[in-house]
Amino acid sequence: MASVHESLYFNPMMTNGVVHANVFGIKDWVTPYKISVLALLYEMTASKIPLPERRRLNKLILPLQQGPDLTLGQFLKTVEECCPQTAYAVKRRLREMADGELRDMEYFFSILPTPFTAFDTEAYKTSVVGLFMRHMLLAYNKLSFSQVYKLYKSLQQYYHSHYAKRTDGTEDTVGDRIDKEELDTPLHESELSKGPLSQKQAEYFLARQAYLLKNDENKALKPAALQEELNNMLKFNPDFAEAHYLNYLNSMRVQDIFLSAHSLLHYFDRLILSGNEGKSNGDEGYGRSLRYAALNLASLHCRFGHYQQADLALQEAIRIAQESNDHVCLQHCLSWLYTLEQMKGSDSAVLTEDSVKMAAHFCLPYLASLGIQSLVQQGATQGKTAHKLMDALKDTDILHWKHSLSELIEISLAQTTSIWRMYGKSTMALQQAQLLLNMSSLEPVNFGVQQNNTEAFTVALCHLAELHAEQGLYSAVSEILQHLKEQFPPHTQHAKLWMLCDLKIQFERHMNEGKYYLAEPLITAMSALNKTEGLYRKAQVLKALNRTTEAYSILQRLQVHCEKAKCTEIVIRVMLSTAELHWESSGFFTALPLLLQALALARQHHLQCLASEAMLHLAFTQLMLGVPKQALSVLHEAIEPILAHGSVMDKGRALLLTARCQIAVAGFRPNGQGQADLNVVVLAVDTLNEAAAYFCKLNCKERLRDIHYLQAQLHHALGQTSKRNKSAMLFRLLDQELQSPAPPVYMRL
């Protein structure tokens, strides 16, 4: 289920737009790159450009002005992608200046439109273009003659370094190769500075990277590259607070607890020592930094599972917030308090309800919605009915749409998907997942970011992958997982979700195909991501390999652990697996109490999928105890939800068991003794054909071998010699291919 506590992380860079940097070895305003941008703006004002291309160029203006200096190759490639005609005009303008004389550059500055007179163009004084031109003209007019000459020479070097020529007039292939490498470098990677950045460049770089880390981590710089850039930045200005905070976010990506804590503390130290908040807010600004520093430290320790340290930091934040009478900070603290209790496995329902009431009282819709979503998550695990949970989510959705809280809308849809999936309603889960994936973001999208890299999207895609795998659609599964791998590389924070999903799908596929030797190595990787899932899968493999004692020992330990942790789904699955172990020793009577307990628990928590599986086990036990009519009655109750929402494997097993019950009710005996009801036998053959179609989808050869064995016997009883021979031949081929002794058909569900 999608977690909601990830949304509680306080991000000062997102809420405070002030950048506290002063010293960065500031460069002069007029540079060859800025002249290139100026040439682009001049061509935009002086020539007629089609409307779609002009729109693309308009979107490009601010990133080019505010971003770090690009090489000429990167600059021209960027402009050419928007408007090739304008890129050619800019290139021609730069060539006239670089290949001409100093007076050609002087002439270019003299023909620029004056911002105070250009009323009908983009260069008007209040426009972005006009302001930039004005800055450039003022800076250029202040240059001395020697500085103008140096600027001209640097422009020539800037231009000719891109178009390097050999002495014999042929193009320099090495230069061309370097230029091609430059052009192939993505723009966000070209931000790595070769020297000190100006203050505005540093501000732009930090804002861009922080935004990308929040909204599309895959497009941000790689952790190592970003770390190197931040180290260079802090070398010139160690007191740049926001650089320390970005360092903290970057360290969190790679789960570096030491560096993340170190950077976080440095951020608040610099923020307090610089006096930026204190200047505007007096002592209040100083206290605000302290309490939010403690709150962020608590969230950091929560994320790494250091609950004791998180509790101490949280208590400190609460104490300072109470002294300052800061109700907003107290609400954040209360939200983290119930989250911390929930992570420790304690019942936090009362704390959560108090948090929701107080957040509503202080008009904090974001925190109120988070609290309700947390209550819904707790209610789902405690067995609340679906309609109550959906009503609660519907009320929060109204709040989300009213306040345009798109992040919480995504979490709500992901939670709904998880709840329907948990309750065994795969069709509804599929619908909700598709709704989330096709939803347009309400947030403004900058830097070409796509709003599909959040935890909610990861959860929805993982559910989609598992739902397709359950239906045997493995080609679609590979496409979904490939997209997840591209969108969430292994170093990103949500990658663990798809890694575990991928391992579970592979494991189930190998187990269905009877390839236990391929399933066993996956257990180690699965245990590293989720110890509980790993232990359960290990017991499954041991049971399949007939290592009953070891499997039983693991299942008992797992049941005790899951009962303490209140993992109801795993508890039920463990009970069903334990019952299967009893079957192997013909302990069908001892399996009955376990199965009834599992069925009661599944119904209590409204887990329809697990309830149906428990009923299948119960029907099989009744069949083995010699009461096939009662078993068939139980199956008739269970088979409808299985065929509607169950996996292909469950459908095949249910139909195979139904056929066996029909055979038993018909009085059929393999040795031909007694008189069998041939009508029921024909019905059983049809049921077996349906089951075989499902098992074929999963390439489940062991089950198909069982079906062909039964079909051969039934066709023999019906006198259908050709069909009997065909089934016998298919059984023989599969038996030779599997090269393993077939367990008795009647001993397996």
XYZ file of C-alpha atoms in Angstrom:
749
model
C 0.000 0.000 0.000
C 1.267 3.485 -0.841
C 2.669 5.110 2.278
C 1.677 8.657 3.208
C 4.503 9.565 5.579
C 6.884 10.268 2.664
C 4.896 13.465 2.024
C 5.663 14.837 5.477
C 9.273 15.741 4.744
C 9.732 19.477 5.265
C 11.669 21.063 2.412
C 12.883 24.584 3.180
C 14.137 25.052 -0.380
C 10.614 24.550 -1.689
C 8.960 26.877 0.854
C 11.600 29.588 1.116
C 12.568 31.270 -2.125
C 15.398 33.352 -0.644
C 18.908 32.187 -1.500
C 21.489 33.325 1.034
C 24.606 33.441 -1.163
C 26.933 36.399 -1.402
C 30.389 35.345 -2.558
C 30.831 33.142 -5.610
C 33.655 34.714 -7.617
C 31.033 36.658 -9.637
C 31.774 36.915 -13.379
C 31.225 40.028 -15.528
C 27.773 40.463 -16.971
C 28.917 40.642 -20.606
C 30.350 37.300 -21.781
C 30.532 35.660 -25.239
C 27.704 33.321 -24.244
C 25.525 36.279 -23.178
C 26.251 37.937 -26.525
C 25.016 34.720 -28.214
C 21.786 34.911 -26.186
C 21.516 38.613 -27.090
C 21.903 37.724 -30.768
C 19.074 35.200 -30.407
C 16.787 37.807 -28.786
C 17.622 40.340 -31.512
C 16.748 37.874 -34.274
C 13.485 37.045 -32.480
C 12.490 40.723 -32.441
C 13.749 41.545 -35.943
C 12.375 38.622 -37.968
C 9.016 36.975 -38.523
C 8.848 33.530 -36.912
C 5.901 31.094 -37.142
C 3.786 31.058 -33.982
C 4.559 27.442 -32.813
C 8.310 28.034 -33.164
C 8.051 31.405 -31.420
C 6.277 29.753 -28.491
C 9.050 27.181 -28.182
C 11.672 29.944 -28.268
C 9.801 31.968 -25.647
C 9.926 28.983 -23.290
C 13.667 28.798 -23.895
C 14.496 32.429 -23.028
C 14.568 32.216 -19.213
C 16.574 28.954 -18.956
C 19.151 30.385 -21.363
C 19.395 33.685 -19.489
C 19.490 32.275 -15.980
C 21.365 29.036 -16.583
C 25.110 28.452 -16.655
C 27.095 29.348 -19.756
C 26.870 26.763 -22.544
C 29.347 26.013 -25.291
C 28.418 27.380 -28.702
C 27.621 23.861 -29.938
C 25.168 23.205 -27.124
C 23.597 26.654 -27.484
C 23.047 26.316 -31.236
C 21.703 22.777 -30.887
C 19.192 23.963 -28.267
C 17.968 26.822 -30.476
C 17.904 24.633 -33.591
C 15.565 22.146 -31.898
C 13.066 25.007 -31.482
C 13.597 26.931 -34.738
C 16.287 25.965 -37.309
C 15.793 29.227 -39.244
C 16.539 31.362 -36.189
C 19.534 29.184 -35.256
C 20.997 29.811 -38.708
C 20.441 33.589 -38.369
C 22.147 33.620 -34.937
C 25.076 31.616 -36.316
C 25.432 34.086 -39.213
C 25.299 37.072 -36.835
C 28.011 35.598 -34.612
C 30.174 34.772 -37.642
C 29.962 38.393 -38.841
C 31.290 39.594 -35.499
C 33.911 36.867 -34.944
C 35.314 36.940 -38.510
C 35.023 40.716 -38.841
C 36.541 43.536 -36.854
C 35.869 45.178 -33.532
C 33.576 47.720 -35.191
C 31.268 44.836 -36.259
C 30.633 43.977 -32.603
C 30.164 47.706 -31.871
C 27.669 47.911 -34.737
C 25.682 44.962 -33.341
C 25.248 46.696 -29.975
C 24.275 49.934 -31.705
C 21.404 48.375 -33.685
C 19.800 46.677 -30.675
C 16.258 47.995 -30.061
C 16.017 50.445 -27.153
C 13.779 49.008 -24.408
C 12.146 52.415 -23.821
C 11.043 52.865 -27.437
C 10.314 49.302 -28.620
C 6.645 49.310 -27.596
C 5.385 46.793 -30.150
C 8.103 44.125 -29.782
C 9.353 41.650 -27.195
C 12.108 44.163 -26.286
C 9.762 46.496 -24.376
C 11.289 47.698 -21.095
C 9.043 45.625 -18.771
C 9.469 42.373 -20.697
C 12.007 39.640 -19.963
C 13.749 40.368 -23.278
C 13.774 44.108 -22.659
C 15.221 43.789 -19.170
C 17.970 41.485 -20.414
C 18.866 43.818 -23.293
C 18.933 46.776 -20.930
C 21.267 44.970 -18.522
C 23.558 43.996 -21.397
C 23.648 47.521 -22.872
C 24.355 49.126 -19.497
C 27.101 46.621 -18.727
C 28.624 47.001 -22.216
C 28.604 50.802 -22.100
C 30.465 50.732 -18.786
C 33.364 48.751 -20.269
C 36.642 50.532 -20.990
C 38.244 50.237 -24.437
C 40.688 47.550 -23.238
C 37.805 45.564 -21.707
C 35.830 45.838 -24.960
C 38.839 44.550 -26.860
C 39.245 41.608 -24.450
C 35.535 40.842 -24.870
C 35.960 40.870 -28.668
C 38.934 38.485 -28.507
C 37.076 36.145 -26.137
C 34.087 36.170 -28.541
C 36.413 35.185 -31.371
C 37.866 32.363 -29.262
C 34.344 31.250 -28.210
C 33.238 31.108 -31.862
C 36.374 29.629 -33.447
C 36.797 26.944 -30.768
C 33.558 25.525 -32.137
C 34.601 25.806 -35.789
C 38.251 24.825 -35.510
C 40.018 24.528 -38.886
C 43.232 22.846 -39.933
C 45.997 24.940 -41.472
C 45.389 23.311 -44.880
C 41.754 24.360 -44.864
C 40.243 20.931 -44.050
C 38.172 20.397 -40.933
C 39.894 19.094 -37.842
C 38.418 15.643 -37.247
C 39.455 15.677 -33.581
C 37.720 19.015 -33.146
C 34.660 17.633 -34.887
C 34.645 14.617 -32.604
C 34.889 16.788 -29.501
C 32.146 19.011 -30.863
C 29.899 15.978 -31.498
C 30.463 14.793 -27.945
C 29.467 18.242 -26.697
C 26.294 18.200 -28.789
C 25.387 14.732 -27.536
C 25.764 15.803 -23.895
C 22.353 16.480 -22.287
C 21.941 20.061 -21.147
C 21.409 19.170 -17.500
C 24.738 17.341 -17.510
C 26.473 20.342 -19.077
C 25.762 22.288 -15.903
C 28.901 20.906 -14.285
C 30.938 24.028 -13.751
C 34.473 24.427 -14.982
C 35.086 27.231 -12.452
C 33.274 29.523 -9.998
C 29.620 30.257 -10.776
C 28.006 33.646 -10.516
C 25.447 34.119 -7.768
C 22.517 33.955 -10.190
C 23.920 30.845 -11.856
C 24.348 29.186 -8.472
C 20.786 30.104 -7.460
C 19.397 28.782 -10.738
C 21.428 25.577 -10.513
C 20.297 24.837 -6.945
C 16.651 25.661 -7.652
C 16.653 23.474 -10.762
C 18.302 20.476 -9.101
C 16.078 20.722 -6.007
C 12.988 20.835 -8.232
C 14.173 17.847 -10.250
C 14.966 15.823 -7.103
C 11.432 16.461 -5.907
C 9.562 15.959 -9.175
C 11.697 13.899 -11.568
C 14.788 12.495 -9.896
C 15.815 10.618 -13.020
C 16.448 13.920 -14.833
C 18.587 15.397 -12.066
C 22.358 15.009 -12.097
C 23.672 11.627 -10.983
C 24.506 11.540 -7.245
C 28.285 11.520 -7.771
C 28.200 14.345 -10.344
C 25.905 16.478 -8.184
C 28.124 15.842 -5.153
C 31.185 17.018 -7.098
C 29.383 20.174 -8.234
C 28.213 20.971 -4.694
C 31.725 20.438 -3.317
C 33.066 22.932 -5.886
C 30.346 25.390 -4.941
C 30.989 25.077 -1.201
C 34.727 25.490 -1.817
C 34.063 29.087 -2.932
C 31.385 29.789 -0.328
C 31.283 27.351 2.645
C 28.434 29.331 4.236
C 26.006 28.863 1.346
C 23.127 27.290 3.309
C 21.020 26.053 0.392
C 23.994 24.198 -1.089
C 24.224 22.241 2.173
C 20.511 21.449 1.985
C 20.811 20.177 -1.590
C 23.763 18.101 -0.382
C 21.431 16.632 2.257
C 18.816 15.730 -0.385
C 21.492 14.197 -2.598
C 22.861 12.094 0.289
C 19.357 10.835 1.024
C 19.187 9.468 -2.528
C 22.065 7.088 -1.861
C 21.040 6.337 1.751
C 24.192 7.954 3.201
C 23.092 8.511 6.800
C 26.307 10.194 7.963
C 26.613 12.741 5.153
C 22.873 13.488 5.077
C 22.791 14.254 8.826
C 26.026 16.233 8.532
C 24.692 18.348 5.638
C 21.321 18.912 7.300
C 22.957 20.225 10.480
C 25.289 22.437 8.430
C 22.294 23.847 6.567
C 20.548 25.021 9.718
C 23.821 26.162 11.306
C 24.554 28.378 8.297
C 20.960 29.581 8.152
C 21.089 30.657 11.804
C 24.624 32.081 11.724
C 23.996 34.060 8.545
C 21.150 35.842 10.334
C 18.941 35.889 7.238
C 15.828 34.812 9.096
C 16.769 36.790 12.176
C 17.046 40.035 10.204
C 13.449 39.859 9.051
C 11.834 38.144 11.997
C 14.079 38.903 14.958
C 14.353 36.156 17.542
C 11.373 34.431 15.956
C 13.378 33.674 12.802
C 16.176 32.177 14.899
C 13.738 29.969 16.868
C 11.924 28.894 13.716
C 15.153 27.597 12.225
C 15.936 25.667 15.404
C 12.589 23.899 15.663
C 12.438 23.003 11.982
C 16.032 21.784 12.210
C 14.985 19.377 14.978
C 11.895 18.337 12.988
C 13.948 17.583 9.876
C 16.442 15.639 11.950
C 13.566 13.565 13.356
C 12.275 12.835 9.832
C 15.785 11.824 8.765
C 16.130 9.307 11.601
C 12.595 8.015 10.901
C 13.543 7.328 7.321
C 16.569 5.285 8.363
C 14.655 3.413 11.098
C 16.453 5.067 14.047
C 13.303 5.389 16.130
C 14.928 6.317 19.458
C 16.970 9.170 17.940
C 13.888 10.276 15.967
C 11.831 10.371 19.155
C 14.441 12.521 20.948
C 14.672 14.985 18.046
C 10.879 15.138 17.804
C 10.505 15.884 21.512
C 13.058 18.689 21.141
C 11.110 20.166 18.211
C 7.860 19.969 20.177
C 9.455 21.702 23.190
C 10.813 24.608 21.116
C 7.538 24.937 19.169
C 5.526 25.063 22.402
C 7.813 27.761 23.812
C 7.310 29.826 20.639
C 3.578 29.043 20.431
C 4.051 27.857 16.823
C 0.878 25.886 16.063
C 1.880 25.031 12.498
C 5.164 23.476 13.610
C 3.337 21.633 16.393
C 0.965 20.140 13.834
C 3.910 18.947 11.748
C 5.381 17.441 14.909
C 2.104 15.706 15.751
C 1.936 14.284 12.221
C 5.431 12.880 12.594
C 4.596 11.600 16.082
C 1.762 9.363 14.868
C 3.856 8.351 11.847
C 6.690 7.337 14.185
C 4.315 5.301 16.373
C 2.905 3.623 13.276
C 6.403 2.737 12.032
C 7.221 1.214 15.421
C 4.136 -0.995 15.145
C 2.107 0.746 17.884
C -1.547 1.717 17.619
C -1.528 5.381 16.604
C -5.231 5.791 15.734
C -5.967 8.148 18.654
C -2.944 10.347 17.888
C -3.888 10.440 14.215
C -7.480 11.454 14.957
C -6.229 14.252 17.239
C -3.875 15.412 14.495
C -6.702 15.542 11.932
C -8.946 17.545 14.277
C -6.205 20.060 15.129
C -5.126 20.422 11.490
C -8.722 21.140 10.477
C -8.991 23.662 13.350
C -5.896 25.571 12.181
C -6.952 25.355 8.484
C -4.089 23.086 7.405
C -5.783 20.943 4.704
C -2.555 19.200 3.657
C -1.871 17.787 7.126
C -5.568 17.011 7.707
C -5.711 14.986 4.476
C -2.492 13.158 5.316
C -3.976 12.204 8.669
C -7.174 10.869 7.091
C -5.160 8.871 4.567
C -3.116 7.414 7.415
C -6.344 6.458 9.232
C -7.621 4.790 6.049
C -4.383 2.820 5.774
C -4.709 1.679 9.395
C -8.395 0.873 8.900
C -7.601 -1.327 5.899
C -5.142 -3.407 7.918
C -7.576 -3.633 10.840
C -10.422 -5.072 8.767
C -12.672 -2.062 8.182
C -15.234 -2.515 5.421
C -14.423 -1.145 1.982
C -17.360 1.265 1.794
C -16.296 3.077 4.985
C -12.753 3.515 3.729
C -13.910 4.677 0.303
C -16.285 7.215 1.892
C -13.386 8.639 3.914
C -11.177 8.855 0.824
C -14.016 10.480 -1.143
C -14.274 13.250 1.483
C -10.519 13.878 1.327
C -10.598 13.897 -2.476
C -13.058 16.792 -2.386
C -10.573 18.640 -0.176
C -7.677 17.772 -2.508
C -9.418 19.046 -5.632
C -10.599 22.164 -3.812
C -7.045 23.100 -2.795
C -5.320 21.563 -5.881
C -3.248 19.159 -3.750
C -2.147 16.980 -6.651
C 0.400 15.025 -4.611
C -2.319 13.899 -2.207
C -4.689 13.096 -5.088
C -2.040 10.714 -6.417
C -1.554 9.109 -2.987
C -5.330 8.744 -2.627
C -5.642 6.932 -5.973
C -2.657 4.709 -5.170
C -4.195 3.882 -1.785
C -7.535 3.052 -3.407
C -5.717 0.754 -5.847
C -3.945 -0.991 -2.968
C -7.138 -1.352 -0.926
C -9.106 -2.906 -3.810
C -6.171 -5.224 -4.503
C -5.974 -6.255 -0.861
C -9.702 -6.953 -0.792
C -9.302 -9.159 -3.878
C -11.140 -6.905 -6.356
C -8.586 -6.951 -9.178
C -10.871 -5.246 -11.739
C -11.430 -2.242 -9.468
C -7.706 -2.102 -8.647
C -6.879 -2.092 -12.351
C -9.337 0.738 -12.979
C -7.920 2.924 -10.185
C -4.322 2.319 -11.306
C -5.207 3.335 -14.877
C -7.000 6.423 -13.567
C -3.857 7.522 -11.734
C -1.543 6.840 -14.674
C -3.762 8.830 -17.055
C -4.300 11.766 -14.692
C -2.885 15.138 -15.733
C -0.832 16.905 -13.082
C -2.272 19.988 -11.391
C 1.197 21.333 -10.608
C 3.039 23.657 -13.015
C 5.546 21.542 -14.904
C 8.940 23.170 -15.446
C 12.215 22.055 -17.015
C 10.375 19.488 -19.175
C 9.509 17.443 -16.074
C 6.852 14.730 -16.228
C 4.934 14.260 -12.975
C 5.185 10.484 -12.903
C 8.090 9.685 -10.638
C 6.385 9.784 -7.249
C 5.883 6.872 -4.887
C 2.205 6.745 -5.857
C 3.044 6.166 -9.532
C 5.561 3.483 -8.572
C 2.956 1.666 -6.476
C 0.353 1.872 -9.262
C 2.783 0.520 -11.874
C 3.874 -2.313 -9.558
C 0.223 -3.278 -9.036
C -0.292 -3.237 -12.804
C 2.735 -5.472 -13.318
C 1.519 -7.981 -10.706
C -2.043 -7.973 -12.071
C -0.756 -8.713 -15.581
C 1.542 -11.427 -14.223
C -1.421 -13.067 -12.480
C -3.138 -13.341 -15.850
C -0.021 -14.802 -17.513
C 0.624 -11.683 -19.643
C 4.374 -11.716 -19.154
C 5.226 -9.650 -22.266
C 3.175 -6.751 -20.862
C 4.848 -7.288 -17.479
C 8.308 -6.923 -19.071
C 7.281 -3.626 -20.695
C 5.950 -2.231 -17.414
C 9.055 -3.304 -15.493
C 11.322 -1.895 -18.207
C 9.548 1.452 -17.870
C 9.969 1.294 -14.081
C 13.692 0.572 -14.447
C 14.129 3.536 -16.775
C 12.004 5.896 -14.710
C 13.369 4.784 -11.338
C 17.033 3.727 -11.679
C 18.450 1.566 -8.845
C 19.901 4.547 -6.964
C 16.518 6.345 -6.678
C 14.498 6.172 -3.481
C 11.475 4.289 -4.895
C 13.495 1.674 -6.809
C 13.074 -0.881 -3.998
C 9.361 -1.119 -4.772
C 9.800 -2.332 -8.355
C 12.802 -4.478 -7.404
C 10.682 -6.426 -4.909
C 7.781 -6.561 -7.384
C 10.095 -7.929 -10.114
C 11.526 -10.592 -7.792
C 8.058 -11.712 -6.647
C 6.832 -12.035 -10.243
C 9.921 -14.021 -11.260
C 9.571 -16.250 -8.196
C 5.913 -17.040 -8.805
C 6.578 -17.741 -12.469
C 9.393 -20.202 -11.696
C 7.289 -21.916 -9.017
C 4.336 -22.261 -11.400
C 6.609 -23.788 -14.032
C 8.148 -26.152 -11.470
C 11.637 -24.626 -11.850
C 12.464 -24.556 -8.150
C 16.205 -24.377 -8.807
C 15.622 -20.962 -10.453
C 13.262 -19.727 -7.734
C 15.625 -20.529 -4.844
C 18.398 -17.970 -5.702
C 15.820 -15.156 -5.758
C 15.109 -15.617 -2.044
C 18.357 -13.948 -0.927
C 17.688 -10.792 -2.953
C 14.059 -10.750 -1.788
C 15.082 -11.051 1.875
C 17.397 -8.044 1.498
C 14.425 -5.924 0.393
C 11.736 -7.447 2.627
C 12.682 -10.040 5.244
C 9.109 -11.245 5.788
C 8.462 -11.860 2.080
C 11.832 -13.582 1.768
C 11.118 -15.978 4.658
C 7.680 -16.854 3.318
C 9.078 -17.601 -0.146
C 11.862 -19.695 1.387
C 9.256 -21.844 3.152
C 7.422 -22.233 -0.188
C 10.550 -23.533 -1.913
C 11.432 -25.891 0.954
C 7.891 -27.281 0.897
C 8.118 -27.844 -2.865
C 11.446 -29.654 -2.379
C 9.832 -31.920 0.270
C 12.032 -30.516 3.062
C 9.011 -30.512 5.339
C 10.697 -30.096 8.736
C 12.665 -27.000 7.704
C 9.615 -25.469 6.013
C 7.443 -26.067 9.093
C 10.035 -24.469 11.392
C 10.241 -21.315 9.246
C 6.452 -21.050 8.951
C 6.002 -21.248 12.732
C 8.580 -18.496 13.332
C 7.023 -16.392 10.610
C 3.515 -16.761 12.028
C 4.613 -15.569 15.472
C 6.424 -12.579 13.967
C 3.516 -11.583 11.694
C 0.941 -11.871 14.463
C 2.996 -9.414 16.529
C 3.447 -7.092 13.541
C -0.269 -7.497 12.614
C 0.504 -8.617 9.038
C -2.853 -10.364 8.600
C -2.368 -11.327 4.951
C 0.922 -13.127 5.631
C -0.574 -14.815 8.726
C -3.382 -16.286 6.597
C -0.961 -17.425 3.882
C 1.262 -19.052 6.525
C -1.757 -20.933 7.928
C -2.663 -22.224 4.468
C 0.932 -23.339 3.814
C 1.059 -25.094 7.197
C -2.175 -26.916 6.339
C -0.558 -28.091 3.084
C 2.334 -29.516 5.121
C -0.209 -31.483 7.192
C -1.672 -32.882 3.965
C 1.678 -34.371 3.004
C 1.584 -36.542 6.120
C -2.126 -37.292 5.517
C -3.060 -35.128 8.501
C -6.270 -33.854 6.957
C -8.087 -33.724 10.289
C -5.297 -31.651 11.859
C -5.392 -29.258 8.881
C -9.113 -28.486 9.361
C -8.811 -26.163 12.436
C -6.049 -24.191 10.730
C -8.105 -23.747 7.563
C -11.225 -22.699 9.464
C -9.171 -20.192 11.455
C -7.645 -18.794 8.253
C -11.100 -18.535 6.631
C -12.544 -16.717 9.662
C -9.609 -14.287 9.722
C -9.920 -13.579 5.979
C -13.659 -12.919 6.281
C -13.145 -10.753 9.358
C -10.749 -8.537 7.399
C -12.844 -8.745 4.180
C -9.969 -10.310 2.226
C -12.014 -11.973 -0.504
C -9.062 -13.394 -2.449
C -7.590 -15.110 0.618
C -11.046 -16.222 1.772
C -11.585 -17.923 -1.609
C -8.180 -19.589 -1.377
C -8.981 -20.820 2.140
C -12.249 -22.274 0.826
C -10.348 -24.082 -1.940
C -8.118 -25.634 0.712
C -11.156 -26.520 2.800
C -12.877 -28.160 -0.185
C -9.746 -30.178 -0.968
C -9.553 -31.370 2.647
C -13.214 -32.425 2.550
C -12.578 -34.285 -0.697
C -9.692 -36.154 0.918
C -11.882 -36.964 3.937
C -14.424 -38.637 1.642
C -17.206 -36.023 1.541
C -17.056 -34.785 -2.101
C -20.632 -33.445 -2.121
C -19.850 -31.020 0.733
C -16.584 -30.129 -1.020
C -18.477 -29.353 -4.245
C -20.925 -27.205 -2.284
C -18.049 -25.170 -0.810
C -16.500 -24.839 -4.277
C -19.708 -23.464 -5.793
C -19.560 -20.651 -3.222
C -15.868 -19.925 -3.813
C -15.535 -20.293 -7.575
C -17.496 -17.210 -8.667
C -15.144 -14.605 -7.081
C -12.142 -16.675 -8.224
C -13.269 -16.656 -11.865
C -14.144 -12.942 -11.627
C -11.053 -11.601 -9.832
C -8.614 -14.477 -9.284
C -5.295 -15.192 -10.932
C -4.977 -17.660 -13.814
C -3.327 -20.126 -11.411
C -6.216 -19.897 -8.943
C -8.766 -20.349 -11.734
C -6.971 -23.423 -13.020
C -6.657 -24.956 -9.541
C -10.311 -24.255 -8.727
C -11.521 -25.892 -11.946
C -9.192 -28.880 -11.506
C -10.493 -29.395 -7.971
C -14.085 -29.006 -9.208
C -13.470 -31.723 -11.823
C -12.039 -34.063 -9.203
C -15.043 -33.474 -6.946
C -17.366 -34.164 -9.888
C -15.482 -37.389 -10.601
C -15.816 -38.449 -6.961
C -19.536 -37.560 -6.846
C -20.108 -39.532 -10.082
C -18.710 -42.635 -8.348
C -15.929 -43.066 -10.910
C -13.158 -45.568 -10.056
C -9.943 -45.846 -12.106
C -10.056 -49.657 -11.935
C -13.530 -49.690 -13.497
C -15.305 -51.000 -10.377
C -18.801 -49.709 -9.718
C -21.209 -47.845 -11.976
C -20.265 -44.200 -12.677
C -22.711 -41.456 -13.693
C -21.485 -40.847 -17.251
C -23.225 -37.464 -17.546
C -21.217 -36.145 -14.585
C -18.064 -37.720 -16.037
C -18.613 -35.817 -19.320
C -19.072 -32.633 -17.285
C -15.798 -33.368 -15.474
C -13.986 -33.767 -18.826
C -15.228 -30.325 -19.935
C -14.104 -28.810 -16.634
C -10.665 -30.366 -17.063
C -10.422 -28.839 -20.552
C -11.109 -25.379 -19.093
C -8.497 -25.921 -16.379
C -5.942 -27.048 -18.982
C -6.471 -23.802 -20.953
C -5.579 -21.747 -17.860
C -2.498 -23.847 -17.019
C -1.287 -23.551 -20.628
C -1.126 -19.757 -20.217
C 1.342 -20.205 -17.351
C 3.273 -23.070 -18.957
C 2.483 -25.064 -15.805
C 3.598 -28.476 -17.042
C 3.230 -30.402 -13.772
C -0.457 -29.437 -13.530
C -0.998 -30.207 -17.211
C 0.519 -33.642 -16.650
C -2.041 -34.272 -13.871
C -4.893 -33.126 -16.118
C -3.856 -35.341 -19.056
C -3.588 -38.301 -16.658
C -7.161 -37.768 -15.426
C -8.473 -37.113 -18.936
C -6.985 -40.352 -20.225
C -8.795 -42.312 -17.500
C -12.120 -40.528 -18.106
C -11.960 -40.956 -21.894
C -11.222 -44.645 -21.339
C -14.317 -44.959 -19.149
C -16.406 -43.191 -21.791
C -15.054 -45.466 -24.518
C -13.417 -42.580 -26.416
C -10.336 -44.425 -27.577
C -8.779 -41.772 -29.826
C -9.123 -39.045 -27.169
C -7.797 -41.448 -24.530
C -4.744 -42.179 -26.672
C -4.147 -38.474 -27.299
C -4.317 -37.630 -23.572
C -2.080 -40.594 -22.737
C 0.447 -39.462 -25.341
C 0.462 -35.879 -23.974
C 0.911 -37.244 -20.457
C 3.799 -39.409 -21.617
C 5.550 -36.525 -23.394
C 5.253 -34.235 -20.392
C 6.370 -36.998 -18.020
C 9.501 -37.581 -20.093
C 10.200 -33.825 -20.365
C 9.843 -33.184 -16.634
C 12.010 -36.167 -15.696
C 10.646 -36.143 -12.171
C 8.294 -38.610 -10.502
C 4.773 -37.298 -10.544
C 3.245 -36.982 -7.068
C -0.104 -38.691 -6.649
C -2.747 -36.478 -8.255
C -5.050 -36.854 -5.287
C -2.438 -35.519 -2.834
C -2.134 -31.985 -4.268
C -4.469 -29.003 -4.636
